[in-house]
Short mmCIF file of C-alpha atoms and ligand atoms in Angstrom, two decimals:
data_model
loop_
_atom_site.label_atom_id
_atom_site.label_comp_id
_atom_site.label_asym_id
_atom_site.label_seq_id
_atom_site.Cartn_x
_atom_site.Cartn_y
_atom_site.Cartn_z
CA MET I 8 112.45 109.47 126.26
CA LYS I 9 109.15 108.12 124.97
CA MET I 10 109.09 104.32 124.99
CA THR I 11 107.49 102.50 122.06
CA PHE I 12 107.09 98.97 120.74
CA ARG I 13 107.29 97.88 117.12
CA TRP I 14 104.10 96.27 115.83
CA PHE I 15 103.60 94.91 112.33
CA GLY I 16 99.79 94.86 112.33
CA SER I 17 96.95 92.55 113.44
CA ASN I 18 97.16 90.42 110.28
CA GLU I 19 100.91 90.10 110.48
CA GLU I 20 101.65 88.80 113.95
CA LYS I 21 100.26 87.08 117.04
CA ILE I 22 101.12 89.89 119.45
CA GLN I 23 98.11 92.13 119.90
CA LEU I 24 97.86 95.79 120.87
CA ALA I 25 96.16 94.72 124.11
CA ASP I 26 99.33 92.78 125.04
CA ILE I 27 101.54 95.76 124.30
CA ARG I 28 99.31 98.04 126.33
CA GLN I 29 100.22 95.99 129.42
CA ILE I 30 103.96 96.56 129.17
CA PRO I 31 104.71 99.17 131.85
CA GLY I 32 105.82 102.51 130.47
CA VAL I 33 105.03 101.88 126.81
CA THR I 34 103.02 104.74 125.37
CA GLY I 35 103.14 104.14 121.66
CA ILE I 36 103.43 101.83 118.70
CA VAL I 37 106.00 101.99 115.95
CA GLY I 38 103.74 101.11 113.07
CA MET I 39 103.93 99.85 109.52
CA ILE I 40 101.58 98.99 106.69
CA MET I 41 103.18 95.86 105.33
CA ASP I 42 101.35 95.43 102.03
CA ILE I 43 102.22 98.76 100.41
CA PRO I 44 105.17 98.22 98.06
CA ALA I 45 108.15 100.61 98.15
CA GLY I 46 107.49 103.56 95.85
CA GLU I 47 103.69 103.66 96.25
CA VAL I 48 101.75 106.36 98.06
CA TRP I 49 100.40 105.43 101.51
CA PRO I 50 96.69 106.34 101.29
CA VAL I 51 95.24 108.52 104.07
CA ASP I 52 92.40 106.10 104.80
CA ARG I 53 94.81 103.22 105.44
CA ILE I 54 96.89 105.37 107.83
CA LYS I 55 93.73 106.64 109.51
CA ALA I 56 92.49 103.09 110.07
CA LEU I 57 95.81 102.05 111.61
CA ARG I 58 95.85 105.12 113.80
CA LYS I 59 92.33 104.46 115.01
CA GLU I 60 93.10 100.85 115.84
CA VAL I 61 96.20 101.90 117.81
CA GLU I 62 94.51 104.80 119.59
CA ASP I 63 91.45 102.71 120.47
CA SER I 64 93.80 100.42 122.37
CA GLY I 65 95.11 103.33 124.44
CA LEU I 66 98.42 103.75 122.59
CA THR I 67 99.75 106.40 120.21
CA LEU I 68 101.03 106.16 116.66
CA LYS I 69 103.78 108.74 116.14
CA VAL I 70 106.53 106.72 114.46
CA ILE I 71 106.48 104.71 111.23
CA GLU I 72 109.13 102.08 110.52
CA SER I 73 109.71 102.03 107.65
CA VAL I 74 108.59 103.94 104.60
CA ASN I 75 110.98 102.13 102.29
CA ILE I 76 112.83 103.90 99.50
CA HIS I 77 112.39 102.58 95.98
CA ASP I 78 115.66 101.26 94.51
CA ASP I 79 115.31 103.59 91.50
CA ILE I 80 115.94 106.48 93.93
CA LYS I 81 119.06 104.80 95.31
CA ILE I 82 120.31 103.89 91.84
CA GLY I 83 119.47 107.35 90.50
CA LYS I 84 117.31 106.28 87.55
CA PRO I 85 115.21 108.86 85.66
CA THR I 86 112.08 107.25 87.12
CA ARG I 87 113.20 108.37 90.58
CA ASP I 88 111.35 111.69 90.34
CA LYS I 89 108.01 109.94 90.18
CA TYR I 90 108.87 107.90 93.30
CA ILE I 91 110.12 111.01 95.09
CA GLU I 92 106.80 112.75 94.40
CA ASN I 93 105.00 109.71 95.81
CA TYR I 94 107.22 109.83 98.89
CA LYS I 95 106.34 113.48 99.45
CA THR I 96 102.65 112.67 99.24
CA THR I 97 103.17 109.87 101.76
CA ILE I 98 104.93 112.29 104.13
CA ARG I 99 102.00 114.70 103.92
CA ASN I 100 99.47 111.90 104.39
CA LEU I 101 101.31 110.57 107.43
CA ALA I 102 101.63 114.04 108.93
CA SER I 103 97.90 114.58 108.50
CA GLN I 104 97.40 111.64 110.90
CA GLY I 105 99.81 112.91 113.51
CA ILE I 106 102.95 111.00 112.53
CA GLU I 107 106.12 112.77 113.68
CA VAL I 108 108.96 110.43 112.71
CA ILE I 109 109.64 108.28 109.64
CA CYS I 110 112.34 105.64 110.00
CA TYR I 111 113.93 104.47 106.75
CA ASN I 112 117.16 103.06 105.44
CA PHE I 113 119.28 103.64 102.37
CA MET I 114 120.72 100.14 101.93
CA PRO I 115 120.79 98.93 98.32
CA VAL I 116 118.67 95.87 97.43
CA PHE I 117 118.07 94.44 100.91
CA ASP I 118 117.52 95.43 104.54
CA TRP I 119 119.26 94.03 107.64
CA LEU I 120 121.12 90.79 107.51
CA LYS I 121 121.84 88.06 110.02
CA THR I 122 123.23 84.64 109.15
CA ASP I 123 121.40 82.72 111.92
CA LEU I 124 117.80 83.57 112.73
CA VAL I 125 117.53 80.85 115.38
CA TYR I 126 120.81 80.70 117.30
CA HIS I 127 120.51 78.64 120.47
CA LEU I 128 121.83 80.01 123.74
CA PRO I 129 122.82 77.84 126.74
CA ASP I 130 119.86 79.10 128.79
CA GLY I 131 117.40 77.50 126.34
CA SER I 132 116.39 80.70 124.56
CA ASN I 133 117.28 81.52 120.96
CA THR I 134 118.24 84.68 119.16
CA MET I 135 119.67 86.05 115.92
CA ALA I 136 123.39 85.90 115.18
CA PHE I 137 125.87 87.01 112.57
CA PHE I 138 128.86 84.95 111.42
CA LYS I 139 130.94 86.71 108.83
CA LYS I 140 132.22 83.48 107.32
CA ASP I 141 128.65 82.69 106.17
CA VAL I 142 128.34 85.85 104.08
CA ILE I 143 130.23 84.27 101.29
CA ASP I 144 130.64 85.23 97.66
CA SER I 145 127.12 85.08 96.37
CA PRO I 146 123.58 85.68 97.59
CA GLU I 147 122.78 81.99 96.90
CA GLU I 148 125.51 80.84 99.27
CA LEU I 149 124.26 83.21 101.91
CA ILE I 150 120.70 81.97 101.53
CA ALA I 151 121.90 78.38 101.89
CA ALA I 152 123.80 79.31 105.06
CA VAL I 153 120.76 81.06 106.54
CA GLU I 154 118.44 78.17 105.64
CA ASN I 155 120.78 75.76 107.32
CA SER I 156 120.76 77.57 110.60
CA SER I 157 117.32 79.11 110.79
CA GLU I 158 114.83 76.25 111.18
CA GLY I 159 112.54 77.25 108.35
CA PHE I 160 112.69 81.02 108.73
CA THR I 161 113.89 83.14 105.80
CA LEU I 162 115.43 86.58 105.81
CA PRO I 163 112.75 89.11 104.85
CA GLY I 164 113.29 90.15 101.27
CA TRP I 165 115.32 87.03 100.46
CA GLU I 166 112.43 84.66 99.85
CA PRO I 167 113.27 82.17 97.03
CA GLU I 168 110.59 83.71 94.76
CA ARG I 169 112.28 87.10 95.04
CA LEU I 170 115.75 85.83 94.19
CA ALA I 171 115.51 86.47 90.44
CA GLN I 172 114.42 90.02 91.11
CA VAL I 173 117.24 90.48 93.62
CA LYS I 174 119.77 89.40 90.98
CA THR I 175 118.47 91.90 88.42
CA LEU I 176 118.73 94.61 91.07
CA PHE I 177 122.33 93.68 91.83
CA ALA I 178 123.14 94.24 88.16
CA GLU I 179 121.52 97.69 88.25
CA TYR I 180 123.88 98.77 91.01
CA ILE I 181 126.95 97.95 88.96
CA ASN I 182 127.84 101.62 88.41
CA VAL I 183 126.71 102.86 91.80
CA ASP I 184 129.68 103.28 94.13
CA GLU I 185 129.58 105.02 97.51
CA GLU I 186 130.06 108.41 95.94
CA LYS I 187 127.17 107.89 93.56
CA LEU I 188 124.95 106.54 96.33
CA ARG I 189 125.72 109.64 98.40
CA GLU I 190 124.88 111.84 95.46
CA ASN I 191 121.55 110.04 95.08
CA PHE I 192 120.88 110.33 98.80
CA LYS I 193 121.47 114.06 98.68
CA TYR I 194 119.21 114.46 95.65
CA PHE I 195 116.44 112.62 97.49
CA MET I 196 116.86 114.58 100.73
CA GLU I 197 117.00 117.95 99.00
CA ALA I 198 113.71 117.09 97.36
CA ILE I 199 111.83 115.84 100.42
CA ILE I 200 113.17 117.87 103.37
CA PRO I 201 111.19 121.05 102.59
CA THR I 202 108.03 118.90 102.62
CA CYS I 203 109.06 117.37 105.96
CA GLU I 204 109.72 120.80 107.46
CA GLU I 205 106.38 122.06 106.28
CA ALA I 206 104.55 118.99 107.58
CA GLY I 207 106.47 118.77 110.86
CA VAL I 208 107.92 115.33 110.17
CA LYS I 209 111.43 114.09 110.98
CA MET I 210 113.18 111.58 108.75
CA ALA I 211 115.36 109.15 110.71
CA ILE I 212 117.83 107.06 108.75
CA HIS I 213 118.65 103.60 110.13
CA PRO I 214 122.32 102.60 110.03
CA ASP I 215 123.44 99.89 107.64
CA ASP I 216 123.15 96.48 109.23
CA PRO I 217 125.85 95.17 109.16
CA PRO I 218 127.84 98.41 108.78
CA PHE I 219 130.05 97.31 105.89
CA SER I 220 129.66 96.48 102.22
CA ILE I 221 128.19 93.11 101.29
CA PHE I 222 128.52 91.56 97.81
CA ASN I 223 130.25 94.75 96.64
CA LEU I 224 127.15 96.87 97.11
CA PRO I 225 127.88 100.39 98.35
CA ARG I 226 126.87 101.42 101.89
CA ILE I 227 126.88 104.94 103.32
CA VAL I 228 125.61 104.70 106.93
CA LYS I 229 128.45 102.80 108.62
CA ASN I 230 130.40 105.10 110.97
CA ARG I 231 130.96 108.60 112.29
CA GLU I 232 132.28 109.93 109.01
CA ASP I 233 129.13 108.73 107.23
CA LEU I 234 126.78 110.08 109.89
CA ASP I 235 128.55 113.44 109.82
CA TRP I 236 128.21 113.61 106.09
CA ILE I 237 124.53 112.63 106.21
CA VAL I 238 123.42 115.20 108.78
CA SER I 239 125.30 117.95 106.96
CA ALA I 240 124.20 116.92 103.45
CA VAL I 241 120.94 118.77 104.12
CA ASP I 242 121.24 120.74 107.32
CA SER I 243 117.81 120.48 108.88
CA PRO I 244 116.34 119.04 112.09
CA SER I 245 114.11 117.02 109.78
CA ASN I 246 117.18 115.14 108.55
CA GLY I 247 117.79 112.84 111.50
CA ILE I 248 119.11 109.45 112.54
CA THR I 249 117.49 106.31 113.96
CA PHE I 250 120.30 105.55 116.35
CA CYS I 251 120.45 101.73 116.41
CA THR I 252 123.07 100.57 118.95
CA GLY I 253 122.89 96.97 117.73
CA SER I 254 123.69 97.87 114.10
CA ILE I 255 126.26 100.62 114.22
CA GLY I 256 127.81 99.05 117.33
CA THR I 257 128.61 95.79 115.55
CA ASP I 258 131.70 97.49 114.16
CA PRO I 259 133.94 97.62 117.24
CA ASN I 260 135.63 100.74 115.84
CA ASN I 261 132.39 102.69 116.30
CA ASP I 262 132.25 104.29 119.74
CA ILE I 263 128.50 104.20 120.28
CA TYR I 264 128.57 106.22 123.51
CA GLU I 265 130.41 109.06 121.78
CA LEU I 266 128.15 108.91 118.75
CA ILE I 267 124.99 108.99 120.87
CA ALA I 268 126.33 111.99 122.80
CA THR I 269 127.30 113.87 119.63
CA TYR I 270 124.05 113.46 117.74
CA THR I 271 121.78 113.83 120.77
CA LYS I 272 123.47 117.15 121.47
CA ARG I 273 122.93 118.16 117.88
CA ASP I 274 119.25 117.17 118.19
CA ARG I 275 119.47 114.70 115.33
CA ILE I 276 118.18 111.55 117.04
CA PRO I 277 114.39 111.59 116.91
CA PHE I 278 114.28 107.79 117.30
CA ALA I 279 116.49 105.18 118.99
CA HIS I 280 116.75 101.39 118.77
CA ILE I 281 118.35 100.30 122.02
CA ARG I 282 119.71 96.79 122.45
CA ASN I 283 122.78 94.83 123.41
CA ILE I 284 124.87 92.36 121.42
CA LYS I 285 127.51 89.86 122.50
CA PHE I 286 130.66 89.71 120.41
CA LEU I 287 132.01 86.19 119.83
CA SER I 288 135.02 87.60 117.94
CA SER I 289 135.72 91.04 116.49
CA GLU I 290 133.26 90.32 113.67
CA ASP I 291 130.82 87.68 114.91
CA TYR I 292 128.11 88.28 117.47
CA TYR I 293 124.67 87.34 118.68
CA GLU I 294 121.85 89.57 119.91
CA SER I 295 121.90 89.11 123.67
CA ALA I 296 119.41 90.05 126.35
CA HIS I 297 119.43 93.79 127.07
CA LEU I 298 121.39 93.73 130.36
CA SER I 299 124.99 94.96 130.31
CA LYS I 300 126.26 91.77 131.87
CA GLU I 301 124.64 89.63 129.16
CA GLY I 302 126.34 91.37 126.26
CA SER I 303 129.27 93.51 125.17
CA PHE I 304 127.82 96.99 125.54
CA ASP I 305 127.63 98.98 128.74
CA MET I 306 123.92 99.76 128.68
CA TYR I 307 124.23 102.18 131.58
CA LYS I 308 126.67 104.21 129.49
CA VAL I 309 124.33 103.99 126.49
CA MET I 310 121.39 105.33 128.50
CA LYS I 311 123.57 107.93 130.20
CA ALA I 312 124.77 109.24 126.84
CA PHE I 313 121.14 109.71 125.79
CA HIS I 314 120.03 111.06 129.14
CA ASP I 315 122.82 113.51 129.90
CA ASN I 316 122.60 115.09 126.48
CA GLY I 317 118.89 115.74 126.64
CA PHE I 318 117.35 112.93 124.61
CA SER I 319 113.60 113.47 124.29
CA GLY I 320 112.82 111.32 121.25
CA TYR I 321 111.11 107.98 120.75
CA ALA I 322 112.88 104.76 121.68
CA ARG I 323 112.21 101.07 121.28
CA PRO I 324 114.01 98.00 122.61
CA ASP I 325 114.70 96.80 119.07
CA HIS I 326 115.15 93.02 118.89
CA GLY I 327 114.86 90.53 121.69
CA ARG I 328 115.50 86.81 122.15
CA MET I 329 112.78 84.18 121.89
CA ILE I 330 112.10 83.02 125.44
CA TRP I 331 109.55 80.95 127.39
CA GLY I 332 108.72 78.87 124.34
CA GLU I 333 107.56 81.77 122.22
CA THR I 334 107.83 81.37 118.43
CA GLY I 335 107.27 83.77 115.54
CA ARG I 336 109.03 86.53 113.68
CA PRO I 337 112.73 86.34 114.68
CA GLY I 338 113.75 89.21 116.94
CA TYR I 339 110.20 90.34 117.56
CA GLY I 340 108.82 88.26 120.41
CA LEU I 341 106.79 89.87 123.18
CA TYR I 342 108.52 88.71 126.35
CA ASP I 343 112.17 89.56 125.92
CA ARG I 344 111.45 92.94 124.41
CA ALA I 345 109.13 93.69 127.34
CA LEU I 346 111.85 92.67 129.81
CA GLY I 347 114.29 94.89 127.90
CA ILE I 348 111.91 97.85 128.19
CA THR I 349 111.59 97.42 131.92
CA TYR I 350 115.38 97.31 132.31
CA LEU I 351 115.88 100.40 130.13
CA HIS I 352 113.27 102.22 132.18
CA GLY I 353 115.09 101.22 135.35
CA LEU I 354 118.34 102.67 134.09
CA TRP I 355 116.53 105.82 133.00
CA GLU I 356 114.81 106.31 136.36
CA ALA I 357 118.13 105.92 138.17
CA LEU I 358 119.71 108.51 135.85
CA GLU I 359 116.83 110.91 136.41
CA LYS I 360 116.95 110.59 140.18
CA SER I 361 120.70 110.75 140.57
CA LYS I 362 120.78 114.04 138.74
CA LYS I 363 118.76 115.76 141.47
C1 LIG B 20 115.34 95.22 111.85
C2 LIG B 20 115.09 96.66 111.74
C3 LIG B 20 115.26 97.12 110.32
C4 LIG B 20 114.79 98.53 110.17
C5 LIG B 20 115.05 99.12 108.82
C6 LIG B 20 114.75 100.58 108.83
O1 LIG B 20 114.69 94.57 112.59
O2 LIG B 20 115.86 97.38 112.65
O3 LIG B 20 114.51 96.30 109.48
O4 LIG B 20 113.42 98.57 110.37
O5 LIG B 20 116.35 98.93 108.41
O6 LIG B 20 114.40 100.98 107.56
MN1 LIG B 21 117.61 98.72 114.49
#
């Protein structure tokens, strides 16, 4: 297991590489170039500059999260071929700078969704939460619910100025059901996987968050059946999964320990997001601290499933709470993620030593 920390860039957040460098056991950054729109080529000089900045601070840059997929690819429009060519160029450019893993998702229109970005816990910290009743009939109602409970923060991608665009996109998905979305996924993967193999890059799909359909949009990364289909759609080690416990595990029917064991054994997890959640009902939950006793997952079993099946990929603690008065991008504070890392390392060390 190689422990990493997600970083959005020096212009994007207060946390600096020098801070991350001081978290014990962290060797690398999960990086991103925020201002390149989905569909455009990532230029080599931009990647090189990011790499240099990260390496100068004593860390490595081996994982990118995310190179987002243009909606025309997911919808299957004729323009998709141009975007696929751009994606291939981006893969080659990233590989030329030593990148090994590209995390991405295949969710139509928008990325992850929570209904509360600032949910207060009794200990004085706050975290993100999901209440199914707030994902009502329309995007507008959802936005209102989020605004109400999030103290000025907005869901990324749902900013008011983007709403008109979001609505047009919804209309474009009208004829895209799950079958069609799968077909479009396969078309995309068949086109890019040979490039990945050649360049030595692994694609790692992030599960849908939450793992069910919202506003009638199709979703194809929700459960074991979906994951099985995905890894077989193009049978290559370059077609992998970002195993995110806190997304796929929010459906209580998904046995995360089993799933981790299965896909680790099959060598299809180049990247893992490891965190805990606390169920408030079978569908509502908040993102708890990482410890088993703070949430609903058995984190020892999670780490054991990775460990005992030979996990050697990159991992990050995923989201954390906001603690000790920290403010900023919800889920991405420094302190609670650092605490989470230390705990995950503790579990890992115990697993390593008890094996001998
Ligand atoms: C949330 C993240 C996601 C993830 C994308 C991957 O914080 O886990 O935004 O980066 O879904 O493409
Ligand atoms: Mn995740």
